[in-house]
mmCIF file of C-alpha atoms in Angstrom:
data_model
loop_
_atom_site.group_PDB
_atom_site.id
_atom_site.type_symbol
_atom_site.label_atom_id
_atom_site.label_comp_id
_atom_site.label_asym_id
_atom_site.label_seq_id
_atom_site.Cartn_x
_atom_site.Cartn_y
_atom_site.Cartn_z
ATOM 1 C CA MET A 1 -0.046 -0.028 -0.021
ATOM 2 C CA THR A 2 1.429 3.494 -0.923
ATOM 3 C CA VAL A 3 0.297 6.530 1.046
ATOM 4 C CA ARG A 4 1.185 9.923 0.109
ATOM 5 C CA LEU A 5 1.873 12.992 2.289
ATOM 6 C CA ASN A 6 2.611 16.386 0.616
ATOM 7 C CA GLY A 7 3.378 14.628 -2.351
ATOM 8 C CA MET A 8 5.883 12.315 -0.829
ATOM 9 C CA GLU A 9 5.451 8.487 -0.792
ATOM 10 C CA ILE A 10 5.466 7.152 2.790
ATOM 11 C CA LEU A 11 7.241 3.512 2.937
ATOM 12 C CA THR A 12 5.980 0.682 4.585
ATOM 13 C CA GLU A 13 9.134 0.601 6.436
ATOM 14 C CA GLY A 14 8.800 4.204 7.807
ATOM 15 C CA GLY A 15 10.977 6.124 5.389
ATOM 16 C CA LEU A 16 10.101 8.968 3.130
ATOM 17 C CA ARG A 17 11.076 8.917 -0.491
ATOM 18 C CA GLN A 18 10.772 11.115 -3.405
ATOM 19 C CA ALA A 19 12.158 10.182 -7.068
ATOM 20 C CA ASN A 20 11.648 11.971 -10.401
ATOM 21 C CA GLN A 21 8.975 10.022 -11.922
ATOM 22 C CA GLN A 22 9.736 11.439 -15.671
ATOM 23 C CA MET A 23 12.202 13.623 -16.914
ATOM 24 C CA LEU A 24 11.332 17.035 -16.660
ATOM 25 C CA PRO A 25 12.625 19.904 -18.721
ATOM 26 C CA GLY A 26 15.553 21.840 -17.287
ATOM 27 C CA LEU A 27 17.583 18.843 -15.929
ATOM 28 C CA THR A 28 20.652 19.812 -18.175
ATOM 29 C CA ILE A 29 22.841 22.179 -16.381
ATOM 30 C CA THR A 30 25.313 24.213 -18.832
ATOM 31 C CA GLY A 31 26.071 27.415 -17.017
ATOM 32 C CA THR A 32 29.061 28.909 -15.174
ATOM 33 C CA GLY A 33 26.844 29.966 -12.250
ATOM 34 C CA GLU A 34 25.536 27.750 -9.652
ATOM 35 C CA MET A 35 22.201 26.006 -10.817
ATOM 36 C CA ALA A 36 19.750 23.872 -9.024
ATOM 37 C CA LEU A 37 18.353 20.878 -10.335
ATOM 38 C CA PRO A 38 14.490 20.968 -10.573
ATOM 39 C CA SER A 39 14.130 17.950 -8.576
ATOM 40 C CA LYS A 40 13.865 18.366 -4.840
ATOM 41 C CA LEU A 41 12.604 16.634 -1.440
ATOM 42 C CA ALA A 42 10.427 18.891 0.248
ATOM 43 C CA ILE A 43 11.002 17.740 4.009
ATOM 44 C CA PRO A 44 8.241 18.540 6.653
ATOM 45 C CA GLY A 45 9.097 20.192 9.875
ATOM 46 C CA ASN A 46 10.355 18.061 12.750
ATOM 47 C CA THR A 47 11.019 15.017 10.441
ATOM 48 C CA LEU A 48 15.040 15.160 10.704
ATOM 49 C CA THR A 49 15.354 14.239 14.273
ATOM 50 C CA PRO A 50 18.608 12.958 15.733
ATOM 51 C CA CYS A 51 19.836 9.833 14.347
ATOM 52 C CA THR A 52 17.795 10.123 11.087
ATOM 53 C CA ARG A 53 19.501 9.286 7.930
ATOM 54 C CA LEU A 54 19.242 11.062 4.822
ATOM 55 C CA ARG A 55 20.699 9.542 1.388
ATOM 56 C CA LEU A 56 20.560 11.295 -2.145
ATOM 57 C CA VAL A 57 21.451 9.197 -5.075
ATOM 58 C CA GLN A 58 21.735 10.818 -8.571
ATOM 59 C CA TYR A 59 23.046 10.034 -11.864
ATOM 60 C CA GLY A 60 23.164 10.902 -15.595
ATOM 61 C CA ILE A 61 25.240 12.006 -18.448
ATOM 62 C CA SER A 62 27.974 14.666 -18.918
ATOM 63 C CA SER A 63 29.536 16.416 -21.899
ATOM 64 C CA SER A 64 32.658 18.491 -21.617
ATOM 65 C CA VAL A 65 35.037 20.434 -24.046
ATOM 66 C CA GLY A 66 38.788 20.558 -23.919
ATOM 67 C CA LEU A 67 40.969 19.800 -20.947
ATOM 68 C CA LEU A 68 40.289 22.549 -18.485
ATOM 69 C CA PRO A 69 36.748 22.369 -17.264
ATOM 70 C CA THR A 70 35.694 21.625 -13.820
ATOM 71 C CA ILE A 71 32.447 20.959 -12.350
ATOM 72 C CA THR A 72 31.326 21.616 -8.771
ATOM 73 C CA PRO A 73 28.464 19.690 -7.368
ATOM 74 C CA ARG A 74 26.555 20.941 -4.216
ATOM 75 C CA ILE A 75 24.122 19.499 -1.876
ATOM 76 C CA ARG A 76 22.073 21.759 0.277
ATOM 77 C CA LEU A 77 19.343 21.648 3.149
ATOM 78 C CA GLY A 78 17.447 24.748 3.206
ATOM 79 C CA GLY A 79 20.163 26.758 1.460
ATOM 80 C CA VAL A 80 22.778 25.326 3.931
ATOM 81 C CA LEU A 81 25.668 23.379 2.081
ATOM 82 C CA LEU A 82 25.828 20.129 3.552
ATOM 83 C CA LEU A 83 29.162 19.087 2.076
ATOM 84 C CA PRO A 84 32.038 21.357 1.071
ATOM 85 C CA ALA A 85 32.142 22.189 -2.537
ATOM 86 C CA ARG A 86 34.927 20.464 -4.397
ATOM 87 C CA ALA A 87 35.581 20.935 -8.002
ATOM 88 C CA ILE A 88 36.043 17.961 -10.420
ATOM 89 C CA SER A 89 38.919 18.580 -12.847
ATOM 90 C CA GLY A 90 40.437 16.964 -15.612
ATOM 91 C CA LEU A 91 37.375 16.098 -17.519
ATOM 92 C CA LEU A 92 38.945 15.284 -20.807
ATOM 93 C CA GLY A 93 36.486 16.773 -23.653
ATOM 94 C CA ALA A 94 34.339 13.797 -23.875
ATOM 95 C CA SER A 95 30.472 13.314 -24.874
ATOM 96 C CA ASP A 96 27.756 11.429 -23.082
ATOM 97 C CA VAL A 97 29.775 10.188 -20.460
ATOM 98 C CA PRO A 98 28.086 8.448 -17.264
ATOM 99 C CA TRP A 99 28.173 10.037 -13.806
ATOM 100 C CA TYR A 100 26.946 8.694 -10.545
ATOM 101 C CA SER A 101 26.850 10.361 -7.180
ATOM 102 C CA VAL A 102 25.702 9.086 -3.682
ATOM 103 C CA ALA A 103 25.699 11.124 -0.352
ATOM 104 C CA ASP A 104 24.770 9.921 2.965
ATOM 105 C CA PHE A 105 23.862 12.382 6.146
ATOM 106 C CA LEU A 106 23.434 11.478 9.606
ATOM 107 C CA VAL A 107 21.460 14.083 11.871
ATOM 108 C CA LEU A 108 23.036 14.771 15.050
ATOM 109 C CA GLN A 109 21.854 16.902 18.024
ATOM 110 C CA GLY A 110 22.458 20.522 16.504
ATOM 111 C CA ALA A 111 24.320 19.305 13.697
ATOM 112 C CA ILE A 112 24.458 17.135 10.428
ATOM 113 C CA THR A 113 27.497 15.359 9.270
ATOM 114 C CA GLY A 114 27.729 13.432 6.012
ATOM 115 C CA ALA A 115 30.020 12.182 3.183
ATOM 116 C CA GLY A 116 29.603 11.418 -0.592
ATOM 117 C CA ILE A 117 31.205 10.099 -3.646
ATOM 118 C CA LEU A 118 30.852 11.464 -7.275
ATOM 119 C CA PHE A 119 31.986 9.234 -9.978
ATOM 120 C CA VAL A 120 32.497 10.862 -13.627
ATOM 121 C CA ASP A 121 33.311 8.685 -16.546
ATOM 122 C CA ASP A 122 35.812 5.950 -15.507
ATOM 123 C CA ASN A 123 38.744 8.010 -14.294
ATOM 124 C CA GLN A 124 37.278 10.855 -12.174
ATOM 125 C CA VAL A 125 36.257 10.005 -8.505
ATOM 126 C CA ARG A 126 35.786 12.691 -5.871
ATOM 127 C CA LEU A 127 35.224 12.245 -2.134
ATOM 128 C CA PHE A 128 33.181 14.655 -0.276
ATOM 129 C CA GLY A 129 32.977 15.246 3.422
ATOM 130 C CA GLY A 130 33.837 17.419 6.183
ATOM 131 C CA LYS A 131 33.021 18.684 9.581
ATOM 132 C CA PRO A 132 29.420 18.527 10.620
ATOM 133 C CA VAL A 133 27.401 21.480 9.844
ATOM 134 C CA VAL A 134 24.959 23.513 11.811
ATOM 135 C CA PRO A 135 21.467 22.690 9.864
ATOM 136 C CA PRO A 136 18.818 25.290 9.206
ATOM 137 C CA ASP A 137 15.825 25.334 11.570
ATOM 138 C CA LEU A 138 14.654 21.616 11.303
ATOM 139 C CA SER A 139 11.459 22.295 13.138
ATOM 140 C CA VAL A 140 10.116 23.971 9.858
ATOM 141 C CA ALA A 141 9.983 22.344 6.322
ATOM 142 C CA GLN A 142 13.256 22.697 4.547
ATOM 143 C CA ASP A 143 14.129 21.795 0.812
ATOM 144 C CA LEU A 144 16.870 19.183 0.046
ATOM 145 C CA THR A 145 18.358 20.473 -3.337
ATOM 146 C CA SER A 146 21.328 19.660 -5.540
ATOM 147 C CA SER A 147 23.230 21.877 -7.915
ATOM 148 C CA ALA A 148 26.158 22.039 -10.261
ATOM 149 C CA GLN A 149 28.245 24.870 -11.462
ATOM 150 C CA TRP A 150 30.689 24.621 -14.445
ATOM 151 C CA SER A 151 34.291 26.572 -14.821
ATOM 152 C CA THR A 152 33.682 27.312 -18.545
ATOM 153 C CA THR A 153 30.912 27.277 -20.981
ATOM 154 C CA GLY A 154 30.223 24.587 -23.550
ATOM 155 C CA ASN A 155 29.708 21.690 -21.105
ATOM 156 C CA SER A 156 26.632 20.102 -19.718
ATOM 157 C CA ILE A 157 25.464 17.613 -17.337
ATOM 158 C CA ILE A 158 22.155 15.973 -17.657
ATOM 159 C CA CYS A 159 20.417 14.406 -14.428
ATOM 160 C CA GLN A 160 18.692 11.505 -15.438
ATOM 161 C CA ALA A 161 17.547 10.116 -11.902
ATOM 162 C CA TRP A 162 17.343 11.911 -8.504
ATOM 163 C CA ILE A 163 16.392 9.665 -5.585
ATOM 164 C CA ALA A 164 16.291 10.888 -1.984
ATOM 165 C CA ASN A 165 15.475 8.870 1.142
ATOM 166 C CA ILE A 166 15.068 9.352 4.711
ATOM 167 C CA THR A 167 15.300 6.662 7.129
ATOM 168 C CA PRO A 168 14.065 7.630 10.585
ATOM 169 C CA PRO A 169 15.777 6.191 13.781
ATOM 170 C CA ALA A 170 15.170 2.911 15.068
ATOM 171 C CA ALA A 171 12.225 2.734 17.534
#
């Protein structure tokens, strides 16, 4: 049985999940300014309590020109950057190469800690992680979003899937 709350599917194991069910226009990022993907998870207030796990999985294809472009991915909760922004460099002018990312976060008392990994093509791997960050006000609804930013024009990244999952603490 599937039950929906504010457009989110509530799973029988108690988690909240959202995935893009169809590819929407605008999932291609080509600009040199930070641009958010249109997929997001609107998390109701008081959902992210201590010991709650949050996971974001994304994948798609990208194309780059030349030897110098970099791309900087970001994940935000209510505008707060959850992982340090780290540029992926050395993209070797390839077309339609696969990329895949996964990021896991754990809600602590007054902070969120996380780590992630991004694979681009078969030779670019970037690990993300850092100190716990102070989250936005978790008693009110917050959006989980992801974005990317290119260093130069003529490049593109397309998100083919965006899946977020919240696993509440064990009872």
